[in-house]
Short mmCIF file of C-alpha atoms in Angstrom, two decimals:
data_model
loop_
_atom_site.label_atom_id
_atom_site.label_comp_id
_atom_site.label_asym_id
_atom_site.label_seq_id
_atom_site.Cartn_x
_atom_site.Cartn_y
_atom_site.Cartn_z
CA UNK A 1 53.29 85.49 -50.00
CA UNK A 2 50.47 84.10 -48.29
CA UNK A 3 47.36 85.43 -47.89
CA UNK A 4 44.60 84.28 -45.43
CA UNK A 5 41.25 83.53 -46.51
CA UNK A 6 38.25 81.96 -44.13
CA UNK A 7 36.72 78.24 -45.49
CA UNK A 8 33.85 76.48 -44.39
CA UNK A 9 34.55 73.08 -42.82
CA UNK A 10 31.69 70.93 -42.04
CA UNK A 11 32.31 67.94 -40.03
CA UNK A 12 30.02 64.84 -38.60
CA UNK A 13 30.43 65.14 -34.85
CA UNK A 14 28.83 61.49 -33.07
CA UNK A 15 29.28 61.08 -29.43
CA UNK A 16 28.54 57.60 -28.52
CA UNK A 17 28.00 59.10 -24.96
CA UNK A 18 25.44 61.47 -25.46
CA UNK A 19 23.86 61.08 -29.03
CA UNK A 20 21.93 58.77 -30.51
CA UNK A 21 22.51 59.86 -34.42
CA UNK A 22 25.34 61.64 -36.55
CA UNK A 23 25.06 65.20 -36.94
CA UNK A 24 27.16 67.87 -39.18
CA UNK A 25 28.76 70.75 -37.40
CA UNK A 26 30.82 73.62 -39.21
CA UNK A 27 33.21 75.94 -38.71
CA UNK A 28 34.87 79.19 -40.54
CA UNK A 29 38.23 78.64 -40.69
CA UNK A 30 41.09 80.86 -41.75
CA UNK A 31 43.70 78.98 -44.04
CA UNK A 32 46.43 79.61 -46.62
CA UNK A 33 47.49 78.12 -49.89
CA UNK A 34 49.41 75.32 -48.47
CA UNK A 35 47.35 74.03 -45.29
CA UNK A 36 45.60 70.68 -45.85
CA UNK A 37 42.77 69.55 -44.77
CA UNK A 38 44.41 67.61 -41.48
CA UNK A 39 45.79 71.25 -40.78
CA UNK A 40 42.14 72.98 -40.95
CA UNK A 41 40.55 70.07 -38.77
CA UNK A 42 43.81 70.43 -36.29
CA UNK A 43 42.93 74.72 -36.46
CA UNK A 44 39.72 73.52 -35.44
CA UNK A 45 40.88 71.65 -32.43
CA UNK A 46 43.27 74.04 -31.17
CA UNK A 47 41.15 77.34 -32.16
CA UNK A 48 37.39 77.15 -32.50
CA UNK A 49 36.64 73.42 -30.64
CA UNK A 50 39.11 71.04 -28.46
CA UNK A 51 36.39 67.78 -28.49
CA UNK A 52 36.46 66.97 -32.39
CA UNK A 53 38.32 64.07 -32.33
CA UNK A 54 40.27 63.09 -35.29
CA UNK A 55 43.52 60.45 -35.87
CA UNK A 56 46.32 61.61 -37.49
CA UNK A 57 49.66 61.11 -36.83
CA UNK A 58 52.64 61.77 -39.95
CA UNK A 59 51.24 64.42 -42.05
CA UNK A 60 52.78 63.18 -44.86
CA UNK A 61 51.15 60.33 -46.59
CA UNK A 62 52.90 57.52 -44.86
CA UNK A 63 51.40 56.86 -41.75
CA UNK A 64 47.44 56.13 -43.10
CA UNK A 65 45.98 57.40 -39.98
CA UNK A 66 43.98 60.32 -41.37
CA UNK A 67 41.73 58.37 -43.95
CA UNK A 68 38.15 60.31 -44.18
CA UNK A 69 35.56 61.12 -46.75
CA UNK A 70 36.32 64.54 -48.31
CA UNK A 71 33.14 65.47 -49.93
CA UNK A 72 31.99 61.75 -50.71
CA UNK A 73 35.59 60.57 -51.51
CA UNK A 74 37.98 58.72 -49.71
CA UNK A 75 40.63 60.60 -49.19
CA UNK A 76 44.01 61.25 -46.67
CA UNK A 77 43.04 64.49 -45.02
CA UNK A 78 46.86 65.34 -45.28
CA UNK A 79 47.11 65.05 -48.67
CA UNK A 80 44.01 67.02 -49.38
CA UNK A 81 44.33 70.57 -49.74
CA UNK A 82 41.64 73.05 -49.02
CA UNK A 83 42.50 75.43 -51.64
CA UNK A 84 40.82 72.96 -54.12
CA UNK A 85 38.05 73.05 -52.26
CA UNK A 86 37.73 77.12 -51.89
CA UNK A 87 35.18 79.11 -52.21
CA UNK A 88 33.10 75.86 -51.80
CA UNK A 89 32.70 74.63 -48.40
CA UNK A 90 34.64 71.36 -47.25
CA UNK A 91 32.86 68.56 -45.94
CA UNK A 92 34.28 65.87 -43.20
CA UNK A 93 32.77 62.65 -42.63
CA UNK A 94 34.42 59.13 -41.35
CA UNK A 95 35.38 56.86 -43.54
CA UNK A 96 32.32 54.81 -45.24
CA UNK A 97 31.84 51.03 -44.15
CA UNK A 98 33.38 51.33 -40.83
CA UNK A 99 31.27 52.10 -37.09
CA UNK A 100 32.24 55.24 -35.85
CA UNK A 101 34.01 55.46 -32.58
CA UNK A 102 33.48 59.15 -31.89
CA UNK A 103 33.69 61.88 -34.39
CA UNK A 104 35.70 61.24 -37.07
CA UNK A 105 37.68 57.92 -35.21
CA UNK A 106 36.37 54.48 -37.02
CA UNK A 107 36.64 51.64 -35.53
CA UNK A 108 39.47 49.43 -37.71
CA UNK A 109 39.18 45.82 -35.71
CA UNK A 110 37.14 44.37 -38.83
CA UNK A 111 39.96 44.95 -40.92
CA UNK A 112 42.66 44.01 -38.47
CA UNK A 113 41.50 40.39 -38.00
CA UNK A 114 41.29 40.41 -41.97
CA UNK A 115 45.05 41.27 -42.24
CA UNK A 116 45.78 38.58 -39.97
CA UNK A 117 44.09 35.89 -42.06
CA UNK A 118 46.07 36.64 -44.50
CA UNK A 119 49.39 36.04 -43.09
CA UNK A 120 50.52 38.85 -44.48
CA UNK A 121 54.92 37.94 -43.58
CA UNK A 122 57.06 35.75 -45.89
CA UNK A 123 56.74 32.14 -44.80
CA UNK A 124 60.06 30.76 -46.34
CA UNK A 125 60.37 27.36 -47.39
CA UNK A 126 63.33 27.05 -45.13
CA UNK A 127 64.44 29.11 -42.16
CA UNK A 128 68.01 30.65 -42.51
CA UNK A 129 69.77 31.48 -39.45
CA UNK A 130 72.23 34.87 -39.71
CA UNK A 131 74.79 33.07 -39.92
CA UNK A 132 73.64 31.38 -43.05
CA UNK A 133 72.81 35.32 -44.89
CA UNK A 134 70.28 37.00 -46.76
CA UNK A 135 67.70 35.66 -48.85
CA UNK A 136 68.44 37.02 -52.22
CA UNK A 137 66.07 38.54 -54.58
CA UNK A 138 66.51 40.43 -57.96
CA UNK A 139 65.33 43.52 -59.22
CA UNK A 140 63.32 41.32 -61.66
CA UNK A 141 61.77 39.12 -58.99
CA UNK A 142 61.06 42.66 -56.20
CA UNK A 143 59.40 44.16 -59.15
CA UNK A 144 56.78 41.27 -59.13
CA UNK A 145 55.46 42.51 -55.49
CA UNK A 146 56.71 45.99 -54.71
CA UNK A 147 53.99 48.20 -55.98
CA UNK A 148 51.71 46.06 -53.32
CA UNK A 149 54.32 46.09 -50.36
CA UNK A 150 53.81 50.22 -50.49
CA UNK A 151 50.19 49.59 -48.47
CA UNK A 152 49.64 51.82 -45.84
CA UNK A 153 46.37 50.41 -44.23
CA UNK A 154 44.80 53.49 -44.50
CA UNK A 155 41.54 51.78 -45.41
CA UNK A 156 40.64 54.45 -47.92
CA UNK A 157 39.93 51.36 -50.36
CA UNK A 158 37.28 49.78 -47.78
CA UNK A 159 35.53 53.27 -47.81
CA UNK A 160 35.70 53.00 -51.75
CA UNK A 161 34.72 49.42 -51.92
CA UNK A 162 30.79 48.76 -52.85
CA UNK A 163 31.30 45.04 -52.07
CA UNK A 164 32.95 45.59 -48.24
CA UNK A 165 29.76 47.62 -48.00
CA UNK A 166 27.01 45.22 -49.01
CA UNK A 167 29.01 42.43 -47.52
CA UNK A 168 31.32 43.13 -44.15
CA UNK A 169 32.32 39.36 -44.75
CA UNK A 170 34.60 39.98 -47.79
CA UNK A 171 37.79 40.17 -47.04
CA UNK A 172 38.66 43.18 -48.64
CA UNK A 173 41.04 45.44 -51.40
CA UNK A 174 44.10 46.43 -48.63
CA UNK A 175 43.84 42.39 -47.39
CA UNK A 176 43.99 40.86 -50.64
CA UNK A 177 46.50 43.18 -52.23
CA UNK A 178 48.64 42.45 -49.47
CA UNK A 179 47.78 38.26 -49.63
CA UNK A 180 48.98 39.14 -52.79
CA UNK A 181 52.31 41.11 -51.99
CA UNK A 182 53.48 38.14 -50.14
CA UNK A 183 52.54 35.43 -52.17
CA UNK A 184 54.46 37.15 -55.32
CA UNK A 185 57.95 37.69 -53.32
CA UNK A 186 60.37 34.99 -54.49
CA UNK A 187 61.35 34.46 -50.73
CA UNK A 188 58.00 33.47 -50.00
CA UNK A 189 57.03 29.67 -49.82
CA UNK A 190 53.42 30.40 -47.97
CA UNK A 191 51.07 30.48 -51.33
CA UNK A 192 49.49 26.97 -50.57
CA UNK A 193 48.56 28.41 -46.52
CA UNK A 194 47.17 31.49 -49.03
CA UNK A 195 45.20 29.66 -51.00
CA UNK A 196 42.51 29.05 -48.53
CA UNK A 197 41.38 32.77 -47.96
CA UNK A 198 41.58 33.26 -51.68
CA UNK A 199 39.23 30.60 -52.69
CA UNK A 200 36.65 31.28 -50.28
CA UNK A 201 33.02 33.32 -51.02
CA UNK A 202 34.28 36.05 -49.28
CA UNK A 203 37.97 35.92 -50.71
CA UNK A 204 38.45 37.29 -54.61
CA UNK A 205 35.22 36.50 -55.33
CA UNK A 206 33.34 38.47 -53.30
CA UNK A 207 34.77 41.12 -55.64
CA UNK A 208 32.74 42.06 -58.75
CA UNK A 209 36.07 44.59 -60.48
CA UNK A 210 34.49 47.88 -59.60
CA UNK A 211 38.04 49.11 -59.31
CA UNK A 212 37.56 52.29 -57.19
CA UNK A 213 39.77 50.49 -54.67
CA UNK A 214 42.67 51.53 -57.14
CA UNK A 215 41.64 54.71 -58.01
CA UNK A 216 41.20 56.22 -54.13
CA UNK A 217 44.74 54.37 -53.50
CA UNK A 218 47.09 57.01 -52.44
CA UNK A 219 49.53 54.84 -52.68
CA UNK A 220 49.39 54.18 -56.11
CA UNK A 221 48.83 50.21 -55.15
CA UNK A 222 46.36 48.61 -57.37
CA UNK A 223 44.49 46.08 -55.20
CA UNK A 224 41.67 45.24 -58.15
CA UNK A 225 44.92 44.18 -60.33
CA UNK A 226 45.87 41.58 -57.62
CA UNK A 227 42.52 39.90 -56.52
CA UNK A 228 41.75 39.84 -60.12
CA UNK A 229 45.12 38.12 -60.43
CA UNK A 230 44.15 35.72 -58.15
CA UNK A 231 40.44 34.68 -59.38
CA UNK A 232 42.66 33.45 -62.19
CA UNK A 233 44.89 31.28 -59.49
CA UNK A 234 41.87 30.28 -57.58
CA UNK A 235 40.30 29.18 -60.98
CA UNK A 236 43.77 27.26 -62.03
CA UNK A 237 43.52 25.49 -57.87
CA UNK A 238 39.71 24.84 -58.29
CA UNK A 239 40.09 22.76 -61.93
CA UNK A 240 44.11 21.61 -61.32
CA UNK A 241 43.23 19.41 -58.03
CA UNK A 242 41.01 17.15 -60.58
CA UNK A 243 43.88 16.40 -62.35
CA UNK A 244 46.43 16.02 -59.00
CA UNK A 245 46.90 12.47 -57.50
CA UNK A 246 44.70 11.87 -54.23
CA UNK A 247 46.16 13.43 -51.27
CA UNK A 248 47.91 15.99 -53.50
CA UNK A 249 47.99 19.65 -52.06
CA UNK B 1 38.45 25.05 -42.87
CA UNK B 2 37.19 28.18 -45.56
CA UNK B 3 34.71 26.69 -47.85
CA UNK B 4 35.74 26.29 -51.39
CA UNK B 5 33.65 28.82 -53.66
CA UNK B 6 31.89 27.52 -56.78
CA UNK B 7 32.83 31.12 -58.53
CA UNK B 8 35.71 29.84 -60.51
CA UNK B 9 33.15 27.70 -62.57
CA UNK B 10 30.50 30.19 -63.63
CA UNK B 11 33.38 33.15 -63.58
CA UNK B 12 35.40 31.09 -66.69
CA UNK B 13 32.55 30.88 -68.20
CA UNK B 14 31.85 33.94 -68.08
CA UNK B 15 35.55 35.11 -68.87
CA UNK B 16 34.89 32.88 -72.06
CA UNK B 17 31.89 34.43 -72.91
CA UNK B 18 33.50 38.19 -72.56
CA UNK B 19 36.02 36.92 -74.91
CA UNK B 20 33.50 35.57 -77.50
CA UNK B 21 31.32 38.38 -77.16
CA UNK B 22 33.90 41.13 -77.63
CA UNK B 23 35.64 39.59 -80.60
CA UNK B 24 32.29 38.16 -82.09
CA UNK B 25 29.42 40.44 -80.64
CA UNK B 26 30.12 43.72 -82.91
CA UNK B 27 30.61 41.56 -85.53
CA UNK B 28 27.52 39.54 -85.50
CA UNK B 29 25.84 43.21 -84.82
CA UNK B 30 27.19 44.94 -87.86
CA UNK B 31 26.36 41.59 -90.43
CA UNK B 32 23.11 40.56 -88.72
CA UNK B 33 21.65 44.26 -88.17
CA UNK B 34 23.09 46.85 -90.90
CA UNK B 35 24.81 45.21 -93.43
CA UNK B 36 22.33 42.63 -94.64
CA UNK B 37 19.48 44.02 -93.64
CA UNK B 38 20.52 47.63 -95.84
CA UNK B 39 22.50 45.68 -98.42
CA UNK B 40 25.58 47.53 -97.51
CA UNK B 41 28.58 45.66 -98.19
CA UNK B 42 27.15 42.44 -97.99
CA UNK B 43 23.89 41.33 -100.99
CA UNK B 44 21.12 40.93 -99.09
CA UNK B 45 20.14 37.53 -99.62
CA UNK B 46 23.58 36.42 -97.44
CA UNK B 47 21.29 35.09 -94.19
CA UNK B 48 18.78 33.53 -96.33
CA UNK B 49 17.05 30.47 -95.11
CA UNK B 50 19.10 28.09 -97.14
CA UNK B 51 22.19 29.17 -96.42
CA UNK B 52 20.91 29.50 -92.39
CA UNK B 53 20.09 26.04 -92.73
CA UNK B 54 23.41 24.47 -94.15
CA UNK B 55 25.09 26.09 -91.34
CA UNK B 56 22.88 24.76 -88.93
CA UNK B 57 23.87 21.32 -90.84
CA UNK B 58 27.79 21.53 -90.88
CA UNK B 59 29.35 20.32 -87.92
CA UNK B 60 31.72 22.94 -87.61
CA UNK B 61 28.67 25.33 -88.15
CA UNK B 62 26.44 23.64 -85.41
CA UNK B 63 30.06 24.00 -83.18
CA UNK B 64 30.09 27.56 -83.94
CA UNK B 65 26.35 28.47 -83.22
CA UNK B 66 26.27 26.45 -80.40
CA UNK B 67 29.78 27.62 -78.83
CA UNK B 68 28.19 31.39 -79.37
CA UNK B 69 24.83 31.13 -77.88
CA UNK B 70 25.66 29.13 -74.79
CA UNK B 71 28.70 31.77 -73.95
CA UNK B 72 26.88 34.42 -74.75
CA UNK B 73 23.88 33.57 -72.12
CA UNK B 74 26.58 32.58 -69.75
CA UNK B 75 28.20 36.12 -70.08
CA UNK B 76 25.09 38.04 -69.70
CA UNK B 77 23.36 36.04 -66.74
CA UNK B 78 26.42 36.13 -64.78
CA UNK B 79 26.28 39.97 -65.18
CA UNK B 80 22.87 40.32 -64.87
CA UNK B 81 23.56 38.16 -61.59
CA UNK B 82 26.35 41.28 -60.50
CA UNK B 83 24.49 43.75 -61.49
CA UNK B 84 21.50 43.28 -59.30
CA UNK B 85 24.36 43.24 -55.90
CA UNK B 86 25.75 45.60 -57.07
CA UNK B 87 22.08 47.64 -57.17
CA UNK B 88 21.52 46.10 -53.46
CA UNK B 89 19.37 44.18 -54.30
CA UNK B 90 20.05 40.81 -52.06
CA UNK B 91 20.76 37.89 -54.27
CA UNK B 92 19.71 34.51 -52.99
CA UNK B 93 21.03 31.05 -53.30
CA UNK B 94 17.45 30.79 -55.97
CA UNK B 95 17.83 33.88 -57.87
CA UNK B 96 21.58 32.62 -58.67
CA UNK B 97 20.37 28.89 -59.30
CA UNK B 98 17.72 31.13 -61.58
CA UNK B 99 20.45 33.13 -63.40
CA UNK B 100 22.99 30.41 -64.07
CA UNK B 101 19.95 28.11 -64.67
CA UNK B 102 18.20 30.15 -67.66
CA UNK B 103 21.83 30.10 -69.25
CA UNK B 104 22.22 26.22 -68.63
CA UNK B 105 18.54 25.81 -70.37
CA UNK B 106 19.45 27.76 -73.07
CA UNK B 107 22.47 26.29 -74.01
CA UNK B 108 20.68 23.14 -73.40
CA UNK B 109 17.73 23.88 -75.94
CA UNK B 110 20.13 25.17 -78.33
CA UNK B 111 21.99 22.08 -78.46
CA UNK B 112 18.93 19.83 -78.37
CA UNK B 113 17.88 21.70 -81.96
CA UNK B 114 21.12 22.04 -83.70
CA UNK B 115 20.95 18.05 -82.70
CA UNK B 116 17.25 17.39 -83.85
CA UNK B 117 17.51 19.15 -87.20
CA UNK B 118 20.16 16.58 -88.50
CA UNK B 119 23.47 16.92 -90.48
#
């Protein structure tokens, strides 16, 4: 059975166009026990007010297109359900740490070039042609990386992270987990290209283990385990090289 | 080329310090604040200055004194040091030198006594 009940959704409208500052707008909107909070914004859109502009895509937790702060949190606004929010009104902002495009739409070119410094695809140590077969892995060795290959650059950890937000430098929870991710797969010879990013100011140490980044994760990744992983490798490459021949890597 | 940050210095010895401070702290806490002090469990002429000073004397002693203090200045300036980011308020290249600096003279001074007042 579902019954209809009527929810206040407040959301920060920003048209580069014609404003010059963020404002909050709301609407009543009907909804039943299993609409999300995508599905009120999309009633919103195709009821009450076709110019909020929103991205979304799956619906279903897998695409990360629909990251937005749910009443202060980061949060996927499909996997979000305005029930919890009932009789207390919902409010819609963009994600935190990012410049807003329009609406709800952030601008993700920040993080984009971030991803890319990373390398973030397996650089083995020698090429195999088809012909030559799989690399081979076991469940041992996949279990090492996997719980940081489920990443769905939804950003949702930038939002959470204090240190993005003092400091747009720092590479960042998704970036690093995913430096990570590739750098633990036993098919992966690419650490020592890695390394680089990871020692830098604004590689792990630009994080202070605030650890939000792993709670907001929707994924269930944990990006503060893996930079915090990695202070310990950059700490091992920074004292190590003393002790290394000259012209060692 | 990425510059090389100077973290992994100051961040083992902080890691150190956490160590010594979470296996040590409580227990310095509970012998140096309640149990001598009230008698409880331990008589309450335990610190006295004698026995203070043949610590001071024994090698191992002046190890162990020195080993705590230095760590434990480490460990707190380098949080104090996060702390004030995290509060916004902009850290500069002096405030860290000041930070890391008060824990370096510390450790410093306390080696310089445990030196000075001889074996």
């Amino acid at each position: 059975m579902t019954t209809t009940r009527i929810i206040e959704i407040e959301c920060q409208r920003f048209n580069p166009q014609t404003d010059s500052e963020p404002h909050f707008q709301s609407y009543q909107v009907p909804f039943s026990e299993e609409m999300s909070v995508l599905q009120g914004l999309q009633y919103i859109k195709d009821h009450l007010d076709g110019s909020l502009t929103f991205r979304w895509s799956c619906r279903m937790a897998i695409c990360g297109s629909c990251g937005s702060m749910v009443n202060g949190v980061p949060q996927l606004s499909c996997h979000t359900f305005l029930r919890d929010y009932f009789p207390d009104k919902v409010r819609i902002e963009p994600l935190n740490h990012f410049p807003v495009l329009r609406d709800l739409a952030i601008d993700q070119t920040d993080f984009l070039a971030k991803l890319e410094s990373v390398k973030p695809y397996l650089i083995p140590d020698t090429e195999k042609t088809p012909a030559q077969g799989t690399y081979l892995q076991t469940p041992q060795q996949m279990d090492e990386y996997y719980q940081y290959s489920e990443c769905i650059n939804c950003l949702l950890c930038y939002a959470a992270c204090p240190q993005y937000g003092l400091n747009k430098e720092f590479t960042g929870p998704a970036a690093l987990a995913l430096l990570h991710r590739y750098n633990a797969d036993s098919r992966d010879a690419g650490s020592a290209e890695r390394m680089e990013v990871i020692n830098g100011e604004n590689g792990v140490w630009g994080c202070t283990l605030v650890s939000y980044c792993s709670e907001v994760c929707p994924k269930g990744v944990d990006p503060a385990r893996a930079i915090n992983q990695n202070k310990i490798n950059s700490t091992k490459d920074y004292f190590l090289r003393f002790l290394q021949p000259r012209g060692g890597k | 080329m990425i510059r090389r940050s100077n973290k992994p210095v100051f961040w083992s010895l902080f890691g150190a310090g956490g160590m010594v401070s979470a296996l040590i702290g409580p227990m310095l806490v509970f012998v140096t604040g309640i149990a001598v002090p009230l008698g409880f469990l331990l008589p309450h002429d335990a610190l006295r200055y004698e026995r203070m000073l043949a610590l001071a004397h024994n090698p191992a002693g002046k190890l162990a004194l020195a080993v705590v203090i230095s760590l434990f200045l480490f460990h707190g300036c380098h949080r104090f040091y996060h702390c004030l980011h995290d509060f916004g308020i902009h850290v500069t290249a002096g405030m860290k030198a000041a930070c890391h600096g008060f824990a370096a003279a510390g450790t410093a001074l306390a080696v310089y006594l445990l030196l000075v007042i001889g074996f």
